[in-house]
Coordinates of C-alpha atoms and ligand atoms in Angstrom, one line a residue:
M588 CA -5.4 -92.2 111.0
S589 CA -4.8 -95.0 113.4
Q590 CA -5.3 -94.8 117.1
N591 CA -2.4 -95.8 119.3
P592 CA -3.3 -98.4 121.8
P593 CA -3.3 -97.0 125.4
A594 CA 0.3 -96.9 126.5
K595 CA 1.2 -99.5 129.0
P596 CA 2.6 -97.9 132.2
T597 CA 6.3 -98.4 132.0
P598 CA 7.9 -99.4 135.3
P599 CA 9.9 -96.5 136.8
S600 CA 13.6 -96.7 136.2
L601 CA 16.1 -97.4 139.0
A602 CA 17.4 -93.8 138.8
T603 CA 13.9 -92.4 139.3
L604 CA 13.3 -94.6 142.2
R605 CA 16.6 -93.6 143.8
A606 CA 15.8 -89.9 143.3
A607 CA 12.4 -90.4 144.9
L608 CA 14.0 -92.2 147.8
E609 CA 16.4 -89.4 148.3
R610 CA 13.5 -87.0 148.7
V611 CA 11.8 -89.0 151.4
E612 CA 11.9 -87.2 154.7
T613 CA 14.0 -89.0 157.2
V614 CA 14.6 -88.3 160.9
E615 CA 16.1 -84.8 161.3
T616 CA 18.6 -84.2 164.0
Y617 CA 18.9 -80.7 165.1
G618 CA 20.3 -78.6 167.9
R619 CA 19.5 -75.0 168.8
V620 CA 21.4 -71.8 168.7
V621 CA 22.3 -70.7 172.2
A622 CA 24.7 -67.9 171.6
I623 CA 26.3 -65.9 168.8
R624 CA 29.6 -64.3 169.5
G625 CA 31.1 -62.3 166.7
L626 CA 31.6 -64.7 163.8
L627 CA 30.7 -67.7 165.9
V628 CA 27.4 -69.6 166.4
E629 CA 27.2 -71.8 169.5
V630 CA 24.8 -74.7 169.1
A631 CA 23.6 -76.9 172.0
G632 CA 21.8 -80.2 171.6
P633 CA 22.9 -83.5 170.1
V634 CA 26.5 -82.4 169.9
S635 CA 27.8 -85.9 169.6
A636 CA 26.0 -86.1 166.2
M637 CA 28.1 -83.2 165.0
R638 CA 31.6 -83.5 163.7
L639 CA 34.5 -81.2 163.0
G640 CA 34.2 -79.9 159.4
G641 CA 30.6 -81.1 159.3
R642 CA 27.7 -79.0 158.2
L643 CA 24.9 -77.4 160.1
D644 CA 22.0 -75.5 158.6
V645 CA 20.8 -72.7 160.9
E646 CA 17.3 -71.6 160.3
G647 CA 17.2 -67.8 159.9
V648 CA 14.3 -65.6 158.9
A649 CA 15.2 -65.8 155.2
G650 CA 15.9 -69.5 155.1
L651 CA 18.7 -71.9 156.0
I652 CA 22.2 -70.5 156.5
P653 CA 24.8 -73.2 156.0
C654 CA 27.5 -73.3 158.7
E655 CA 30.6 -75.4 159.3
V656 CA 31.5 -76.9 162.7
I657 CA 34.9 -75.5 163.6
G658 CA 35.2 -76.7 167.2
F659 CA 33.6 -77.8 170.4
Q660 CA 33.5 -76.2 173.8
G661 CA 31.9 -77.9 176.8
E662 CA 28.5 -79.1 175.7
R663 CA 28.4 -76.9 172.7
A664 CA 29.4 -77.0 169.0
L665 CA 31.1 -73.9 167.6
A666 CA 30.0 -73.2 164.0
M667 CA 30.8 -70.5 161.5
P668 CA 28.4 -69.4 158.8
F669 CA 28.9 -69.2 155.0
G670 CA 26.5 -66.2 154.9
S671 CA 25.1 -63.4 157.0
L672 CA 23.7 -64.3 160.4
E673 CA 21.3 -61.4 160.1
G674 CA 18.0 -62.3 161.8
V675 CA 19.2 -65.4 163.6
R676 CA 17.8 -65.6 167.1
R677 CA 18.5 -67.7 170.2
G678 CA 16.6 -70.9 170.0
C679 CA 16.7 -71.1 166.2
P680 CA 17.1 -74.7 165.1
A681 CA 20.4 -75.9 163.6
F682 CA 20.0 -79.0 161.5
V683 CA 22.8 -81.5 161.5
R684 CA 23.7 -82.6 158.0
D685 CA 25.3 -85.9 157.4
E686 CA 28.0 -84.5 155.0
A687 CA 31.2 -82.4 155.0
A688 CA 30.5 -78.7 155.0
G689 CA 31.7 -78.5 151.4
A690 CA 32.0 -80.6 148.3
V691 CA 31.6 -79.9 144.6
R692 CA 30.8 -82.0 141.6
P693 CA 32.6 -80.3 138.7
S694 CA 32.1 -81.2 135.1
Q695 CA 33.4 -80.1 131.7
G696 CA 30.5 -77.7 131.6
W697 CA 32.1 -75.6 134.3
L698 CA 34.6 -74.2 131.8
G699 CA 33.9 -70.5 131.1
R700 CA 32.0 -70.2 134.4
V701 CA 32.4 -68.1 137.5
I702 CA 31.5 -69.8 140.8
D703 CA 31.5 -69.0 144.5
A704 CA 33.1 -70.9 147.4
L705 CA 30.0 -73.2 147.7
G706 CA 30.3 -74.1 144.0
R707 CA 27.3 -72.0 143.0
P708 CA 27.3 -70.0 139.7
V709 CA 27.7 -66.3 140.2
D710 CA 27.8 -65.2 136.6
G711 CA 24.0 -65.2 135.9
L712 CA 24.4 -67.9 133.2
G713 CA 22.1 -70.4 134.7
P714 CA 22.7 -73.6 136.6
L715 CA 26.0 -75.5 136.4
P716 CA 26.0 -79.0 134.9
Q717 CA 27.0 -81.3 137.8
G718 CA 29.5 -84.0 137.2
P719 CA 29.1 -87.6 138.5
E720 CA 31.9 -87.5 141.1
I721 CA 32.0 -85.7 144.4
Y722 CA 35.1 -83.7 145.1
P723 CA 35.4 -82.8 148.8
L724 CA 36.7 -79.3 149.5
R725 CA 39.4 -80.6 151.8
A726 CA 40.9 -83.5 149.9
D727 CA 44.1 -85.0 150.9
P728 CA 47.1 -84.5 148.6
P729 CA 47.9 -87.6 146.5
P730 CA 50.2 -90.0 148.5
A731 CA 53.8 -88.9 148.0
H732 CA 55.1 -92.3 147.1
A733 CA 52.5 -92.8 144.3
R734 CA 53.1 -89.4 142.7
R735 CA 54.8 -88.9 139.4
R736 CA 57.8 -86.8 139.1
V737 CA 57.4 -83.2 137.8
G738 CA 57.1 -83.4 134.0
T739 CA 58.4 -81.6 131.0
P740 CA 58.4 -77.8 130.6
L741 CA 55.0 -76.2 130.5
D742 CA 54.8 -73.3 128.0
L743 CA 53.3 -70.3 129.9
G744 CA 53.4 -67.9 127.0
V745 CA 55.3 -65.3 129.0
R746 CA 58.9 -65.2 127.8
C747 CA 60.6 -63.9 131.0
I748 CA 59.2 -66.9 133.0
N749 CA 59.6 -69.4 130.1
T750 CA 63.3 -68.7 129.6
F751 CA 64.7 -67.7 133.0
L752 CA 62.3 -69.5 135.3
T753 CA 61.0 -72.4 133.3
M754 CA 58.1 -74.1 135.0
C755 CA 57.4 -77.8 134.5
A756 CA 54.1 -79.6 134.4
G757 CA 53.2 -80.3 138.1
Q758 CA 55.5 -77.6 139.5
R759 CA 54.3 -75.1 142.1
M760 CA 55.6 -71.6 142.3
G761 CA 54.9 -68.5 144.4
I762 CA 54.5 -65.0 143.0
F763 CA 55.7 -62.6 145.6
A764 CA 54.5 -59.0 145.0
G765 CA 53.0 -56.0 146.6
S766 CA 49.7 -54.5 145.4
G767 CA 49.4 -52.8 142.0
V768 CA 52.6 -54.2 140.5
G769 CA 50.8 -56.2 137.9
K770 CA 49.8 -59.6 139.4
S771 CA 46.3 -59.7 137.9
V772 CA 47.5 -58.8 134.4
L773 CA 50.3 -61.4 134.6
L774 CA 47.8 -64.1 135.8
S775 CA 45.5 -63.3 133.0
M776 CA 48.3 -63.5 130.4
L777 CA 49.3 -66.9 131.9
A778 CA 45.7 -68.2 131.7
R779 CA 45.3 -67.0 128.1
Y780 CA 48.7 -68.0 126.7
T781 CA 49.7 -71.2 128.5
A782 CA 49.9 -74.5 126.7
A783 CA 48.0 -76.1 129.6
D784 CA 44.6 -77.4 128.8
V785 CA 42.6 -75.7 131.5
A786 CA 43.1 -72.7 133.8
V787 CA 41.5 -72.7 137.2
I788 CA 41.7 -69.3 138.9
G789 CA 40.8 -68.6 142.5
L790 CA 40.3 -65.0 143.5
V791 CA 40.4 -64.8 147.2
G792 CA 39.6 -61.7 149.2
E793 CA 39.8 -59.2 146.3
R794 CA 37.4 -56.3 146.2
G795 CA 34.3 -56.7 144.0
R796 CA 35.5 -54.0 141.6
E797 CA 38.8 -55.8 141.0
V798 CA 37.1 -59.0 140.2
Q799 CA 35.0 -57.4 137.5
E800 CA 38.1 -55.7 136.1
F801 CA 39.9 -59.0 136.1
L802 CA 37.2 -60.9 134.3
Q803 CA 36.4 -58.2 131.7
D804 CA 39.5 -56.3 131.0
D805 CA 42.3 -58.8 131.8
L806 CA 41.0 -62.3 131.2
G807 CA 38.4 -61.4 128.6
A808 CA 36.0 -63.8 126.9
A809 CA 38.6 -65.9 125.2
G810 CA 40.6 -66.3 128.4
L811 CA 37.5 -67.2 130.4
A812 CA 36.4 -69.8 127.8
R813 CA 39.3 -72.0 128.9
S814 CA 39.1 -71.2 132.6
V815 CA 37.0 -71.8 135.7
V816 CA 37.1 -68.8 138.0
V817 CA 36.3 -69.2 141.7
V818 CA 35.5 -65.9 143.6
A819 CA 35.2 -64.9 147.2
T820 CA 35.4 -61.1 147.6
S821 CA 36.7 -59.3 150.7
D822 CA 33.2 -58.6 152.0
E823 CA 32.3 -62.3 152.2
P824 CA 32.6 -64.3 155.4
A825 CA 36.0 -65.7 156.4
L826 CA 34.7 -69.2 155.7
M827 CA 33.8 -68.3 152.1
R828 CA 37.2 -66.7 151.5
R829 CA 39.0 -69.7 152.9
N830 CA 36.9 -72.2 151.1
A831 CA 37.3 -70.4 147.8
A832 CA 40.9 -71.6 147.8
Y833 CA 39.8 -75.2 148.6
V834 CA 37.2 -75.1 145.8
T835 CA 39.9 -73.9 143.4
L836 CA 42.0 -77.0 144.1
S837 CA 38.9 -79.3 144.0
V838 CA 38.0 -78.1 140.6
A839 CA 41.6 -78.4 139.4
E840 CA 41.7 -82.0 140.8
H841 CA 38.6 -82.8 138.7
F842 CA 40.3 -81.7 135.5
R843 CA 43.6 -83.4 136.5
D844 CA 41.7 -86.7 137.0
Q845 CA 40.4 -86.2 133.5
G846 CA 44.0 -86.3 132.3
A847 CA 44.3 -82.6 131.6
R848 CA 47.3 -80.4 132.2
V849 CA 45.8 -77.8 134.6
L850 CA 47.2 -74.4 135.4
C851 CA 45.9 -73.5 138.9
M852 CA 46.3 -70.0 140.2
I853 CA 45.3 -68.5 143.5
D854 CA 45.4 -64.8 144.1
S855 CA 46.2 -64.5 146.9
I856 CA 47.3 -67.1 149.3
T857 CA 47.9 -64.4 151.9
R858 CA 44.2 -63.6 152.0
F859 CA 43.5 -67.3 152.4
A860 CA 45.9 -67.3 155.4
M861 CA 44.1 -64.3 156.8
A862 CA 40.7 -66.0 156.5
Q863 CA 42.1 -69.1 158.2
R864 CA 43.5 -66.8 160.9
D865 CA 40.1 -65.2 161.5
I866 CA 38.5 -68.6 161.7
G867 CA 41.1 -69.8 164.1
L868 CA 40.9 -66.8 166.4
A869 CA 37.1 -67.1 166.5
A870 CA 37.5 -70.7 167.6
G871 CA 39.8 -69.7 170.4
E872 CA 43.2 -70.5 168.9
P873 CA 46.1 -68.5 170.3
P874 CA 47.6 -66.0 167.9
T875 CA 51.3 -66.5 167.3
A876 CA 53.4 -65.1 164.5
K877 CA 52.0 -61.7 163.5
G878 CA 48.6 -62.7 164.9
Y879 CA 48.5 -65.8 162.7
T880 CA 47.2 -68.9 164.5
P881 CA 48.8 -72.3 164.4
T882 CA 46.2 -73.8 162.0
V883 CA 47.3 -71.3 159.4
F884 CA 50.6 -73.0 159.2
S885 CA 49.1 -76.5 159.2
E886 CA 46.5 -75.6 156.5
L887 CA 49.0 -73.9 154.2
P888 CA 50.9 -77.1 153.3
R889 CA 47.7 -79.1 153.1
L890 CA 46.4 -76.7 150.5
L891 CA 49.5 -76.2 148.5
E892 CA 50.5 -79.8 148.4
R893 CA 47.3 -80.7 146.6
A894 CA 48.8 -79.1 143.5
G895 CA 51.5 -81.0 141.7
P896 CA 51.7 -84.2 139.6
G897 CA 49.0 -86.7 140.2
V898 CA 49.2 -90.4 140.1
G899 CA 47.9 -90.5 136.5
E900 CA 48.5 -88.5 133.3
G901 CA 47.0 -85.2 134.5
T902 CA 49.0 -82.6 136.4
I903 CA 48.2 -79.5 138.4
S904 CA 50.9 -76.8 137.8
A905 CA 50.2 -74.0 140.2
L906 CA 51.0 -70.4 140.9
F907 CA 50.1 -68.8 144.2
T908 CA 50.5 -65.1 144.8
V909 CA 51.8 -63.9 148.1
L910 CA 51.3 -60.3 149.1
V911 CA 54.5 -58.7 150.3
E912 CA 54.0 -55.1 151.4
G913 CA 56.9 -52.8 151.9
D914 CA 59.3 -55.5 150.6
D915 CA 58.8 -57.5 153.8
H916 CA 59.7 -60.9 152.3
N917 CA 60.2 -62.4 155.8
E918 CA 56.6 -62.0 156.8
P919 CA 55.4 -65.4 158.3
V920 CA 53.1 -66.4 155.4
A921 CA 55.7 -65.6 152.8
D922 CA 58.2 -67.6 154.7
A923 CA 56.0 -70.6 155.1
V924 CA 54.9 -70.5 151.5
R925 CA 58.5 -70.2 150.2
G926 CA 59.4 -73.3 152.1
I927 CA 56.7 -75.4 150.6
L928 CA 56.9 -74.4 146.9
D929 CA 59.3 -75.3 144.1
G930 CA 60.4 -71.8 143.3
H931 CA 59.4 -68.2 143.5
I932 CA 58.8 -65.3 141.2
V933 CA 59.5 -61.8 142.7
M934 CA 57.7 -58.8 141.3
E935 CA 59.0 -55.4 142.2
R936 CA 57.4 -52.0 142.5
A937 CA 60.5 -50.3 141.3
I938 CA 60.5 -52.2 138.0
A939 CA 56.8 -51.5 137.6
E940 CA 57.4 -47.8 138.2
R941 CA 60.0 -47.8 135.4
G942 CA 57.2 -49.0 133.2
R943 CA 58.5 -52.5 132.6
Y944 CA 55.8 -55.2 132.8
P945 CA 55.7 -57.9 133.9
A946 CA 57.8 -56.4 136.7
I947 CA 59.7 -59.5 137.5
N948 CA 63.2 -59.3 139.1
V949 CA 64.8 -62.3 137.4
L950 CA 67.9 -62.3 139.7
R951 CA 65.8 -62.6 142.9
S952 CA 63.5 -65.3 141.4
V953 CA 64.3 -69.0 141.1
S954 CA 62.6 -72.1 139.6
R955 CA 63.9 -75.1 141.5
T956 CA 63.6 -77.3 138.5
M957 CA 66.1 -75.2 136.6
P958 CA 68.6 -76.0 135.1
R959 CA 67.3 -79.6 134.8
S960 CA 64.2 -78.5 132.9
C961 CA 66.0 -76.2 130.5
D962 CA 66.9 -77.6 127.1
P963 CA 70.7 -78.1 127.4
A964 CA 71.2 -76.2 124.1
F965 CA 69.8 -73.1 125.7
L966 CA 71.6 -73.3 129.1
P967 CA 74.6 -71.2 127.9
V968 CA 72.2 -68.5 126.7
V969 CA 70.4 -68.4 130.0
R970 CA 73.7 -68.4 132.0
R971 CA 75.1 -65.6 129.9
A972 CA 71.9 -63.5 130.1
R973 CA 71.9 -63.9 133.9
R974 CA 75.5 -62.9 134.1
V975 CA 74.8 -59.7 132.2
L976 CA 71.9 -58.9 134.4
A977 CA 74.0 -59.5 137.5
T978 CA 76.9 -57.4 136.3
Y979 CA 74.5 -54.6 135.4
S980 CA 72.7 -54.9 138.7
D981 CA 76.0 -54.6 140.7
M982 CA 77.0 -51.5 138.9
E983 CA 73.5 -50.0 138.4
E984 CA 73.8 -47.2 141.0
L985 CA 77.1 -46.0 139.6
I986 CA 75.9 -46.2 136.1
R987 CA 72.7 -44.2 137.0
L988 CA 74.7 -41.6 138.8
G989 CA 77.1 -41.3 135.9
A990 CA 79.9 -42.4 138.2
Y991 CA 80.9 -45.3 135.9
R992 CA 83.5 -44.4 133.3
A993 CA 83.1 -46.4 130.0
G994 CA 86.1 -48.4 129.3
S995 CA 86.9 -49.2 132.9
S996 CA 85.7 -52.8 132.6
A997 CA 84.9 -54.7 129.4
E998 CA 82.3 -56.8 131.2
V999 CA 80.4 -53.8 132.5
D1000 CA 80.6 -52.0 129.1
E1001 CA 79.1 -55.1 127.5
A1002 CA 76.3 -55.2 130.1
V1003 CA 75.5 -51.6 129.6
A1004 CA 75.4 -52.2 125.8
L1005 CA 73.1 -55.2 126.1
M1006 CA 70.8 -54.0 128.8
P1007 CA 68.3 -52.1 126.7
D1008 CA 67.6 -55.2 124.6
I1009 CA 67.4 -57.4 127.6
E1010 CA 65.0 -55.1 129.3
A1011 CA 62.9 -55.0 126.1
F1012 CA 62.9 -58.8 126.1
L1013 CA 61.8 -59.0 129.7
G1014 CA 58.9 -56.7 129.1
Q1015 CA 55.9 -58.0 127.4
G1016 CA 52.6 -56.3 126.5
K1017 CA 49.4 -58.0 127.8
E1018 CA 48.2 -58.8 124.3
E1019 CA 51.4 -60.5 123.3
A1020 CA 52.3 -64.2 123.7
T1021 CA 55.8 -65.8 123.2
S1022 CA 56.4 -69.5 123.2
I1023 CA 59.4 -71.1 124.9
G1024 CA 61.2 -71.7 121.6
E1025 CA 60.6 -68.2 120.4
G1026 CA 61.8 -66.8 123.7
Y1027 CA 65.1 -68.7 123.7
A1028 CA 65.7 -67.8 120.0
R1029 CA 65.2 -64.2 120.7
L1030 CA 67.3 -64.2 123.9
A1031 CA 70.1 -66.0 122.0
Q1032 CA 70.0 -63.3 119.4
I1033 CA 70.4 -60.6 122.0
V1034 CA 73.3 -62.1 124.0
G1035 CA 74.9 -64.1 121.3
A1036 CA 74.6 -67.9 121.4
G1037 CA 77.9 -68.5 123.2
Ligands
ADP528 N1 52.0 -56.4 130.9 C1 51.5 -55.2 131.2 N2 51.6 -54.2 130.2 C2 51.2 -53.0 130.5 N3 50.7 -52.5 131.7 C3 50.6 -53.4 132.7 C4 51.0 -54.8 132.5 N4 50.9 -55.4 133.7 C5 50.4 -54.5 134.5 N5 50.2 -53.3 133.9 C6 49.7 -52.0 134.6 O1 49.7 -52.2 136.0 C7 48.5 -51.9 136.6 C8 48.2 -52.8 137.8 O2 48.2 -54.1 137.4 P1 47.4 -55.2 138.2 O3 47.6 -56.5 137.5 O4 46.0 -54.8 138.4 O5 48.1 -55.2 139.6 P2 47.8 -56.1 140.9 O6 46.9 -57.2 140.6 O7 49.2 -56.6 141.3 O8 47.3 -55.2 142.0 C9 47.5 -52.1 135.4 O9 46.3 -51.4 135.5 C10 48.3 -51.8 134.2 O10 48.2 -50.4 134.0
MG529 MG1 45.1 -57.7 141.4

């Protein structure tokens, strides 16, 4: 047995030195809590060291509560907390951090994970591997002039959308629907069956029970494995609900920058707008349309424009759900969103009640890249199927009432004859996937290729 000579002390690596340096206490700048009004914390002190969107950590009894500066009034900064303010007193210190209130460092290891609006894991599966690059929550969209055009069709695995409402890589669409018409099931089908490389799903303002149902029953283990899910439930502070939407885009941007085709979905953009409204009202903004504040309508495009083609290979194709209760499609958020996106998919309760899922009304939905994105060979098929749907829809009431007499119109007779097959085509079970090619072939068979 030979004895090793005593090891020479190796000099510390640069990385270790850097890490040590980062731990060194520097001067701390802090103000003090002087008032709490509803959701708002007012902080006095070195206000000029604080900036809009910057972070403050308020010291509560149970530790530091991260807050974001959302405004200033007189000699005070107005901040909103990311957590409960329980136990915070007047005079508590509020430490000024030299960073934006939110940023994440996503990595490949985030696939299959569920995170919150601060980028922390909430699935009990241990720490998240951090990537080398910092993605700020409120990134700017890529410059319009440097962006690529919307790419080739993206197979979503759902035949109704694939054939009638083809979506291209980098396209952004809205899904307009009320509650309980099948949004969650549809999003989970898209996440599982799309040909995109990664799905990033933001669940904003849902109830906790719905989140679990979505993860376990709809998405399932296989769907989750190719997804990153960002969650802020309805009981979380407004800032968390709003930022969950930002984080969803930040994570999508990371995968896009890796060259991936990303499918980004946010359910729902309405709840994001509501969270922004609550923040705006707390900061003293005037309510305008339906109580929504002006920043809601400036934040919506800033968020939605971040999806789309990038400047490199990767793309973010996006679907944002918009809640339309009682068929009020002219509600201000729906209106604003429709103006920004490249198409909309309308889901209807009446169709869901008939038992046809996904309950998409094809005639009321449009993809603005059609017909350019459609294989010219299939254009006649789509046109013909749409015509049959339109003819049937015009006569539907009469047919249902039995007031239409067969033989009165050859066109209507044909529509009546074809409708059961088209309805069956539009319906799709949640465990079933259909590619673009298969979808067109099947539709062509139903309506006849001419
Ligand atoms: N593709 C489908 N096949 C069969 N049933 C469906 C389908 N999509 C939705 N459903 C039914 O509709 C219900 C509500 O769907 P869900 O996605 O939770 O609605 P939302 O998210 O819009 O509130 C589901 O529990 C399920 O019974
Ligand atoms: Mg749902």
